[in-house]
PDB file of C-alpha atoms in Angstrom:
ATOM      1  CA  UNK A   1      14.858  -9.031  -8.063  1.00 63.00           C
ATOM      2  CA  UNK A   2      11.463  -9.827  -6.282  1.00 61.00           C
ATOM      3  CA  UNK A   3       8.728  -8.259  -7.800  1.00 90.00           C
ATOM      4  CA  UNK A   4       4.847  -7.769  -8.481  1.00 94.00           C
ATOM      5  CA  UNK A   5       3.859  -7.543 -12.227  1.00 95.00           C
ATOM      6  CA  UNK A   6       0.623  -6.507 -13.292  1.00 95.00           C
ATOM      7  CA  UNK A   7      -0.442  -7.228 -16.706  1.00 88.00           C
ATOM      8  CA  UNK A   8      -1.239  -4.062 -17.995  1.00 90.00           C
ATOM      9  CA  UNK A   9      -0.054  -0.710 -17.257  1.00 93.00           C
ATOM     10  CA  UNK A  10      -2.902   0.942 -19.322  1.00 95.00           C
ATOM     11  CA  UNK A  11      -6.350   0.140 -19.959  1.00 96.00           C
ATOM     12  CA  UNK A  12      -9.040   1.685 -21.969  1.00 97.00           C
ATOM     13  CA  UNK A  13     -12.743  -0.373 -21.566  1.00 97.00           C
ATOM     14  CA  UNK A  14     -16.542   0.503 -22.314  1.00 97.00           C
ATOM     15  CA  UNK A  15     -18.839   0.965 -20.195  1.00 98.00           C
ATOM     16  CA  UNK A  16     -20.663  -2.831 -19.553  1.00 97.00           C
ATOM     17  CA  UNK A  17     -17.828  -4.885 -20.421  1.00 97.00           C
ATOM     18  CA  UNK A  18     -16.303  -7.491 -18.131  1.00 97.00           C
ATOM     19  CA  UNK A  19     -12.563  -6.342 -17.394  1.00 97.00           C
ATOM     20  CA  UNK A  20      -9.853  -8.937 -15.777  1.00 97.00           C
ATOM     21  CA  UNK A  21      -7.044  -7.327 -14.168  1.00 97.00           C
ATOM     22  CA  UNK A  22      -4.209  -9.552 -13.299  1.00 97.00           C
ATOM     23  CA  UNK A  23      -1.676  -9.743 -10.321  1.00 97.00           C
ATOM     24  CA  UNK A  24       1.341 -12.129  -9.750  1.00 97.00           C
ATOM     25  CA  UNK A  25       4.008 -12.521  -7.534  1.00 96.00           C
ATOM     26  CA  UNK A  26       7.240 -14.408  -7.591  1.00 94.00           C
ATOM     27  CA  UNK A  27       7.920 -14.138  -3.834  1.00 88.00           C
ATOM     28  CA  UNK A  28       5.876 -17.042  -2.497  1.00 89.00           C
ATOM     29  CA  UNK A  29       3.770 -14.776  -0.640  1.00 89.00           C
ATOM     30  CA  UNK A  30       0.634 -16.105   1.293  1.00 88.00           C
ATOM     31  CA  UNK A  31      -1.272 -12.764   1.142  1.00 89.00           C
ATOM     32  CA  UNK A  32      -2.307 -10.684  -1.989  1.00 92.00           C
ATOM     33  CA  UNK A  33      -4.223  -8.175  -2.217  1.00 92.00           C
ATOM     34  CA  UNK A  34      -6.061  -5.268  -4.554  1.00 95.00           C
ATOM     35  CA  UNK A  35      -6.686  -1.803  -3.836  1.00 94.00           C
ATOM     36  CA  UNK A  36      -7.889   1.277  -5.796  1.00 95.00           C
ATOM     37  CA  UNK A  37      -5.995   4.783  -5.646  1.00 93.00           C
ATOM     38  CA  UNK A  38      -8.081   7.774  -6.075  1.00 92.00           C
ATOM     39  CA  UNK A  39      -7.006  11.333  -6.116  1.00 86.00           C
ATOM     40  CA  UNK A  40      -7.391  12.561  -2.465  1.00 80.00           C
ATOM     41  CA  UNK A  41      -8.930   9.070  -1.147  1.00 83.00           C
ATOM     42  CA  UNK A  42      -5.797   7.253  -0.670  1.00 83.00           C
ATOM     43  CA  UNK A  43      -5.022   3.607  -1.192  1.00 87.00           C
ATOM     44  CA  UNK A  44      -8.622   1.628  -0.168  1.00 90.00           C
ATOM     45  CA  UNK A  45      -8.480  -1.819  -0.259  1.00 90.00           C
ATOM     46  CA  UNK A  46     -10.912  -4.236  -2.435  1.00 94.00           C
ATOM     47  CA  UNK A  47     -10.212  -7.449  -1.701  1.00 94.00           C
ATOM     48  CA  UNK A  48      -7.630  -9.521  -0.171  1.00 91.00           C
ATOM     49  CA  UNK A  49      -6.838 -12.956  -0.184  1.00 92.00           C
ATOM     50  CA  UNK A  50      -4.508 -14.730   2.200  1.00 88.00           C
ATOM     51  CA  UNK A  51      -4.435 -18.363   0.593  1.00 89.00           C
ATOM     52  CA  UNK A  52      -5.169 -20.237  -2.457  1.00 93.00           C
ATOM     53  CA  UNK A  53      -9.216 -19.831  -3.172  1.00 90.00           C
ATOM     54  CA  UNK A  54      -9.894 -17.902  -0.333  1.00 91.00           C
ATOM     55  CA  UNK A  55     -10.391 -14.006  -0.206  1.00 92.00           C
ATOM     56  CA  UNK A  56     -11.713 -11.323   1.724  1.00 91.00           C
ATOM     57  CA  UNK A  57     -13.685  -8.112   1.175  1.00 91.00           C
ATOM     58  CA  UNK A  58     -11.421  -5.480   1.624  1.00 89.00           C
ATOM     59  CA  UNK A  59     -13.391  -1.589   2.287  1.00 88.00           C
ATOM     60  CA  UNK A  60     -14.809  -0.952  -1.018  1.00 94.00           C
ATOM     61  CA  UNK A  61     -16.035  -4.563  -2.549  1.00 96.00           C
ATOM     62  CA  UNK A  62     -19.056  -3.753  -4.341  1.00 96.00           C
ATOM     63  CA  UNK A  63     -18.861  -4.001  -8.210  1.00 96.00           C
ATOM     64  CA  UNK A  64     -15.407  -6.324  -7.935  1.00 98.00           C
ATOM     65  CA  UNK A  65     -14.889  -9.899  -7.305  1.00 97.00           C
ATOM     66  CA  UNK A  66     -11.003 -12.168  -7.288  1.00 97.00           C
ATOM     67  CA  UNK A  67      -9.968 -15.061  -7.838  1.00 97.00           C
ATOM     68  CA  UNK A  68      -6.934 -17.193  -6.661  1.00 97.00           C
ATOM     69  CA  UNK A  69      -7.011 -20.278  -8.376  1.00 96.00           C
ATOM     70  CA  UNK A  70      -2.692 -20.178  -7.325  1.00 96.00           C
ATOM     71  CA  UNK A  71      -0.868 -19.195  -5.008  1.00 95.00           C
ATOM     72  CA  UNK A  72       0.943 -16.594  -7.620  1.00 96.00           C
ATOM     73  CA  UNK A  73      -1.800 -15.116  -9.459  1.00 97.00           C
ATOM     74  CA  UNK A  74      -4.588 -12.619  -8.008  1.00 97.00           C
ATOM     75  CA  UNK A  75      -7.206 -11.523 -10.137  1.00 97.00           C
ATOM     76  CA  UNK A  76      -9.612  -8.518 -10.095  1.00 98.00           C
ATOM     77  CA  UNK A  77     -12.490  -8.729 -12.198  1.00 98.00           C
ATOM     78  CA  UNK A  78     -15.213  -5.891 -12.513  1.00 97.00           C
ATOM     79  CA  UNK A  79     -18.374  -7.972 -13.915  1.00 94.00           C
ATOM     80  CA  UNK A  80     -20.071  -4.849 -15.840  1.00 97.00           C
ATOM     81  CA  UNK A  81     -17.503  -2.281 -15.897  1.00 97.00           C
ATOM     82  CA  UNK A  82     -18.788   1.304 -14.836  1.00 97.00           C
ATOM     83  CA  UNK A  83     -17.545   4.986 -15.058  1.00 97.00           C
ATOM     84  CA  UNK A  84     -16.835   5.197 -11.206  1.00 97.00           C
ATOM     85  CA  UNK A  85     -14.315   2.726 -11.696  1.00 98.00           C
ATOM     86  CA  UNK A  86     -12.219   4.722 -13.406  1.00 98.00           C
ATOM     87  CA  UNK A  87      -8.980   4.702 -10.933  1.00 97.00           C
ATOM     88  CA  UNK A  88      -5.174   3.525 -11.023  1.00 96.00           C
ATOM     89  CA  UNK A  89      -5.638  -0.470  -9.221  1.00 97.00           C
ATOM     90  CA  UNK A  90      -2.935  -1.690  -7.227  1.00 96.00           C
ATOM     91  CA  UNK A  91      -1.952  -5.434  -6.626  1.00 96.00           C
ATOM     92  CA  UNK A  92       0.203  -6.204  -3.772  1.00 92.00           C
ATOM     93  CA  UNK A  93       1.869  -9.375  -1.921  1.00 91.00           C
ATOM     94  CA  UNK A  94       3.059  -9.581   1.829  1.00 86.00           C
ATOM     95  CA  UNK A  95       4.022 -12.391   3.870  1.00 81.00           C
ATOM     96  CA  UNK A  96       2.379 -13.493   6.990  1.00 74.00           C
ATOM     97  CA  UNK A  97       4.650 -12.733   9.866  1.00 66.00           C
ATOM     98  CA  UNK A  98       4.755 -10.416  12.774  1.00 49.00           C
ATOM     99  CA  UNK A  99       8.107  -9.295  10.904  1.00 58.00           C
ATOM    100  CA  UNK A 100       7.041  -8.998   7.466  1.00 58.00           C
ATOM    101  CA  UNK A 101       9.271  -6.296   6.010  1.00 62.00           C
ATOM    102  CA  UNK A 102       5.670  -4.985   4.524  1.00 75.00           C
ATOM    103  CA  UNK A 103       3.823  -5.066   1.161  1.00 82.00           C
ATOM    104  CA  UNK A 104       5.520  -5.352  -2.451  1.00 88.00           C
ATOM    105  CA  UNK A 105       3.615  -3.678  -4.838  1.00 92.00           C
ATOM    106  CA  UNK A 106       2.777  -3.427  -8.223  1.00 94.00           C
ATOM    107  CA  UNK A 107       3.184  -0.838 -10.497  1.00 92.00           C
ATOM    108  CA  UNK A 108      -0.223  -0.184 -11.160  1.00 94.00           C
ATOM    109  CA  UNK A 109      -2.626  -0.669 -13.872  1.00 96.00           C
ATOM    110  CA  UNK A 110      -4.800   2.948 -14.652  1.00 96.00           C
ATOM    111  CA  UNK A 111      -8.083   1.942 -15.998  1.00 97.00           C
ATOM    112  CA  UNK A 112     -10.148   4.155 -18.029  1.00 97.00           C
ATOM    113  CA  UNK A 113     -13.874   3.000 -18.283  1.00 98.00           C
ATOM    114  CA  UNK A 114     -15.479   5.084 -21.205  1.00 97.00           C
TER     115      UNK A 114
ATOM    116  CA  UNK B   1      -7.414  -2.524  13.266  1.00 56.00           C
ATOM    117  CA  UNK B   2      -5.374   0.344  14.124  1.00 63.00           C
ATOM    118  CA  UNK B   3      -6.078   3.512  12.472  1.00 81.00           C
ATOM    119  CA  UNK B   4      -3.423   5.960  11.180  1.00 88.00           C
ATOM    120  CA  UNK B   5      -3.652  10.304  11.261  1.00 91.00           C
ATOM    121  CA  UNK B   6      -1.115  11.690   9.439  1.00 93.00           C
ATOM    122  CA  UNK B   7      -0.413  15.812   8.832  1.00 95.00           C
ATOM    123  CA  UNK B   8      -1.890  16.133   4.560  1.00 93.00           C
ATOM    124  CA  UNK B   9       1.188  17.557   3.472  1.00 95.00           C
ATOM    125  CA  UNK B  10       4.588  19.009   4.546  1.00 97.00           C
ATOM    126  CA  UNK B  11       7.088  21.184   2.835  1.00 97.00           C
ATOM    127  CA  UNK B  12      10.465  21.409   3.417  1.00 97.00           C
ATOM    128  CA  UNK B  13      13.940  22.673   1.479  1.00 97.00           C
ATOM    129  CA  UNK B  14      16.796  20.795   0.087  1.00 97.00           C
ATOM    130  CA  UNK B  15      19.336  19.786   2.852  1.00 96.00           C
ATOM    131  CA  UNK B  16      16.946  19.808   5.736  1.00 97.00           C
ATOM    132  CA  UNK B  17      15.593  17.082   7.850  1.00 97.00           C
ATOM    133  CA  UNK B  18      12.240  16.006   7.849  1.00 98.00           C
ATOM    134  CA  UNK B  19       9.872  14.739  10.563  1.00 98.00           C
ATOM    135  CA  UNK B  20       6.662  13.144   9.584  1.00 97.00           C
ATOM    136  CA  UNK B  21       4.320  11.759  12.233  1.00 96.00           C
ATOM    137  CA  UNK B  22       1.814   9.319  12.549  1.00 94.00           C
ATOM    138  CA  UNK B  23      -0.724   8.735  15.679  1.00 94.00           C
ATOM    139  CA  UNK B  24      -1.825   5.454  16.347  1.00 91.00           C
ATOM    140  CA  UNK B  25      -3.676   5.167  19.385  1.00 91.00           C
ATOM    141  CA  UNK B  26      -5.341   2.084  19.451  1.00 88.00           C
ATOM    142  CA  UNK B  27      -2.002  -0.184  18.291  1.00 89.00           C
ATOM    143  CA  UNK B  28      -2.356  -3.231  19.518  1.00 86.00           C
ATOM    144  CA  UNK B  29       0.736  -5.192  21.210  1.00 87.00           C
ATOM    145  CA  UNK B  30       1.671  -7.976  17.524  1.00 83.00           C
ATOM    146  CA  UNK B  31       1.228  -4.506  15.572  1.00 85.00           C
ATOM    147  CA  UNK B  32       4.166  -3.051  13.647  1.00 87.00           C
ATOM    148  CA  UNK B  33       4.673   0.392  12.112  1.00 90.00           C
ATOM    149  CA  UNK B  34       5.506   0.507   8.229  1.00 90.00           C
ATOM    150  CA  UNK B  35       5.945   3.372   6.116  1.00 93.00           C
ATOM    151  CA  UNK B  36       5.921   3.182   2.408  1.00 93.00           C
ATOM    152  CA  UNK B  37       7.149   5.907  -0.427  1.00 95.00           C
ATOM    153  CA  UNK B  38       5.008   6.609  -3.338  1.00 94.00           C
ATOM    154  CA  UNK B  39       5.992   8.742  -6.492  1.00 93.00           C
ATOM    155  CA  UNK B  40       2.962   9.684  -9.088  1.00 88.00           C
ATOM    156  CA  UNK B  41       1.950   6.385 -11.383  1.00 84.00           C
ATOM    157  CA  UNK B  42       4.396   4.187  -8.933  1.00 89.00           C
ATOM    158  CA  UNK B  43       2.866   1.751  -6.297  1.00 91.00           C
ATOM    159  CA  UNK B  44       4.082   2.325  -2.913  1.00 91.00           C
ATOM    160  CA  UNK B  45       7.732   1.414  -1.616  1.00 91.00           C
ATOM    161  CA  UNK B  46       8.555  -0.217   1.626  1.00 90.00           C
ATOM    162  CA  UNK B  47      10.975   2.324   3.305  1.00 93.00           C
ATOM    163  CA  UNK B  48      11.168   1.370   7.008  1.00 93.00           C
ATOM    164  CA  UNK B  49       9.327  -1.106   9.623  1.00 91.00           C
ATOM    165  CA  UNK B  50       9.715  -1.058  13.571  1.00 91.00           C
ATOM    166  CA  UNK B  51       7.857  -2.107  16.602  1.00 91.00           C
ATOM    167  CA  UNK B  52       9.826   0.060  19.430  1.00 90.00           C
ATOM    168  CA  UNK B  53      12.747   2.580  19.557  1.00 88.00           C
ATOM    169  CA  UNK B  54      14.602   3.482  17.183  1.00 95.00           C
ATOM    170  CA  UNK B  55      15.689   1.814  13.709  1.00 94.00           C
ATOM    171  CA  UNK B  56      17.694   3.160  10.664  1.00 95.00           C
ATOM    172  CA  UNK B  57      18.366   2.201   7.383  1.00 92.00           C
ATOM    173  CA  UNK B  58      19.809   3.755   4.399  1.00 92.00           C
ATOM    174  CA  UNK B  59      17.113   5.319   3.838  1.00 91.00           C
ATOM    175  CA  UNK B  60      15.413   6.482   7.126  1.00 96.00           C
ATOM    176  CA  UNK B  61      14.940   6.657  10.488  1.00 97.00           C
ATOM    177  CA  UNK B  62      11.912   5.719  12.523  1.00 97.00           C
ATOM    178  CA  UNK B  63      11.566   6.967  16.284  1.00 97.00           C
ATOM    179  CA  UNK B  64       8.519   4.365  18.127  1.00 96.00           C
ATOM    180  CA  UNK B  65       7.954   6.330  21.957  1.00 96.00           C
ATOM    181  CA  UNK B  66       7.599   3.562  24.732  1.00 95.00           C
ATOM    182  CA  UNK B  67       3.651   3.342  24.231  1.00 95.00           C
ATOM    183  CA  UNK B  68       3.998   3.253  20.674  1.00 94.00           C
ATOM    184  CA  UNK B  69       1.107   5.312  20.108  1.00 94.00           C
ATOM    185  CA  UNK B  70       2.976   7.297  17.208  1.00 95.00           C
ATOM    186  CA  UNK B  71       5.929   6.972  15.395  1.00 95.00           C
ATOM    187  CA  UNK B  72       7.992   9.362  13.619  1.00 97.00           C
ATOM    188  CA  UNK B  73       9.362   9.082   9.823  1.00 97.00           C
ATOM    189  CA  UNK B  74      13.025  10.816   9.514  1.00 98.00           C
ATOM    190  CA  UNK B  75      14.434  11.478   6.322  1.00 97.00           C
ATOM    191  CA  UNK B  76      18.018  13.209   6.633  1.00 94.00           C
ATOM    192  CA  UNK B  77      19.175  16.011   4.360  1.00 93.00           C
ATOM    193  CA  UNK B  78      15.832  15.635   2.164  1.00 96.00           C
ATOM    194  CA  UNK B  79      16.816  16.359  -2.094  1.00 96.00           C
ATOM    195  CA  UNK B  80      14.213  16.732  -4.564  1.00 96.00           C
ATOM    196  CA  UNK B  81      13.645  13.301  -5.564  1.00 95.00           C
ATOM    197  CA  UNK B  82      12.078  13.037  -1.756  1.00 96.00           C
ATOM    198  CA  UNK B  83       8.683  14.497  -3.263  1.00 97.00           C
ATOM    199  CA  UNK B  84       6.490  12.046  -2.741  1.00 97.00           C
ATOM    200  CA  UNK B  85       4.115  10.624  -0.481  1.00 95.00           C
ATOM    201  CA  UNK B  86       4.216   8.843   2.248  1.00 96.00           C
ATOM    202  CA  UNK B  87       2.449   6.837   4.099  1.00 93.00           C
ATOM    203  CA  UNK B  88       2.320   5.397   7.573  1.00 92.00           C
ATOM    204  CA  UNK B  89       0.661   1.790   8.136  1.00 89.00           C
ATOM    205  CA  UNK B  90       0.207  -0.354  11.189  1.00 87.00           C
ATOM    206  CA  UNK B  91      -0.670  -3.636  11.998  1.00 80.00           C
ATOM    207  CA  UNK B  92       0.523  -7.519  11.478  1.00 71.00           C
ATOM    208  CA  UNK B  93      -0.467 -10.076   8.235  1.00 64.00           C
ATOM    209  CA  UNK B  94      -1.943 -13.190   9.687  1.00 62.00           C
ATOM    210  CA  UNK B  95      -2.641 -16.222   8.459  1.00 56.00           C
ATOM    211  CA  UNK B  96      -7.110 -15.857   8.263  1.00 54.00           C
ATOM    212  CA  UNK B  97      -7.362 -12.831   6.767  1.00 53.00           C
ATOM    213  CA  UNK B  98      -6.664  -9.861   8.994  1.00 58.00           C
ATOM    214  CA  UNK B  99      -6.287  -6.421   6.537  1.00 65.00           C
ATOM    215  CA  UNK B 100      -4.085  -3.600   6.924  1.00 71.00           C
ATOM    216  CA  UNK B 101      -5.438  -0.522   5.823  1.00 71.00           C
ATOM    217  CA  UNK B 102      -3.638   2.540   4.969  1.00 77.00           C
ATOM    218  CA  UNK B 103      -4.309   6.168   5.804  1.00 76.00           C
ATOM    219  CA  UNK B 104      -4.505   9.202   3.015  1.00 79.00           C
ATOM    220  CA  UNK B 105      -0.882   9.790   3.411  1.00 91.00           C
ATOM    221  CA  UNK B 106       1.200  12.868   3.953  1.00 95.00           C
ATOM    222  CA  UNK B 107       2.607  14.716   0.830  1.00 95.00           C
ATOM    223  CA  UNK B 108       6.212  16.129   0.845  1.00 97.00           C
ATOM    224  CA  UNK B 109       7.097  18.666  -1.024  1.00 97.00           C
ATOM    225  CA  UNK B 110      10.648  19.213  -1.584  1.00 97.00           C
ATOM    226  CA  UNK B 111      11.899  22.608  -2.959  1.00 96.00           C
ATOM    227  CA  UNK B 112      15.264  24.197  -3.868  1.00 93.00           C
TER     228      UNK B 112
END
C-alpha cells in the first residue's frame, strides 16, 4: 500500500526552538508538498517542491523553510518556533500529469509550540 | 490558478443523496476537478477526479457541465461515517512548480 508517513504524529516544542518536521513518500512522486490546517482556514499551502533541491513558496511561507535533499524525503523546518504555529501540518505527494489521480497525504503531524 | 467556492456546510439524513457543488469559473482547458474526503486528525482522501461529464466510482459520482465551470460531488445513500469534509480542488501538477490550492471545504453532516 502506497503511502505518506510523517514522522511524528504529535509534537510538543518551546517557544525559540528549531523544529524539523519530516515527510516521505514511497510512490516516486515528483511533487511534495506542506501545508498547515487551521480551524476554519482550510488547508493553505507552505511550500512545495516539484524536484530534488528545488521548492516553491506555497501561500503562507514566512517563518518556514524545506528541504529536498531526495526525491523521497520533504522537510519542514520552522527556524525559531513561535506560538502562531501552533496547527496540525500536512505533507503530501502527487505526480505530475494532466491525469494525476490527485494528492496522497499524510496523516498529519499536530504541533504544539508552548 | 483556478479558484474554488464551495457551500460551508450541508446536512443531510441517512439514506439520502447528497449534492455538493463547486464553482470554478476561471478553469482553464489542462485543469482537472478533484475532490478529497477528510475526517478530524486524518489528511485528506482522494475520492474522485474528472475533466468532463460524468464519472463514477465506488465511491462517488462527479457531474462536470460542458463549460466545466462547476462540478458536482454525488454521494449515494449517504451513512454516518460520510461526516466529513470535503473538498473540491482544480487544476493540473506540472513539472516547474505550478500549485494547487484548495478551498475551505464544505462540511457534511450526516444524521440518523
Amino acid at each position: 500500500d502506497v503511502k505518506v508517513t510523517q514522522s511524528s504524529r504529535y509534537l510538543v516544542k518551546r517557544t525559540g526552538e528549531k523544529v524539523f518536521l519530516e515527510c516521505v513518500q514511497d510512490m516516486d512522486h515528483e511533487n511534495m508538498f506542506w501545508y498547515r490546517q487551521d480551524p476554519g482556514l482550510g488547508l493553505r499551502l507552505i511550500y512545495f517542491s516539484y524536484d530534488v533541491k528545488m521548492k516553491e513558496k506555497g501561500d503562507i511561507p514566512e517563518g518556514y523553510s524545506v528541504s529536498r535533499e531526495k526525491k523521497e524525503r520533504f522537510s519542514l523546518i520552522l527556524e525559531s518556533a513561535s506560538t502562531n504555529q501552533t496547527s496540525m501540518y500536512l505533507c503530501a505527494s502527487g505526480s505530475t500529469g494532466a491525469r494525476n489521480y490527485g494528492y496522497t497525504f499524510g496523516s498529519g503531524t499536530r504541533l504544539t509550540v508552548v | 490558478l483556478a479558484k474554488t467556492t464551495q457551500p460551508i456546510s450541508m446536512d443531510s439524513y441517512e439514506g439520502q443523496e447528497v449534492n455538493i457543488t463547486c464553482s470554478h469559473n476561471n478553469i482553464a482547458t489542462n485543469d482537472y476537478i478533484t475532490w478529497y474526503q477528510q475526517f478530524p486528525s486524518q489528511g485528506p482522501r482522494f475520492i474522485i477526479q474528472g475533466y468532463k461529464t460524468k464519472v463514477t466510482n465506488e465511491v462517488a459520482s462527479l457531474f462536470i457541465p460542458a463549460d466545466r465551470k462547476s462540478s458536482t460531488l454525488s454521494l449515494p445513500r449517504v451513512s454516518l461515517s460520510d461526516t466529513a469534509v470535503y473538498y473540491c480542488l482544480v487544476g493540473v501538477l506540472t513539472g516547474g512548480g505550478n500549485k494547487l490550492t484548495f478551498g475551505t471545504g464544505t462540511q457534511l453532516k450526516v444524521e440518523l
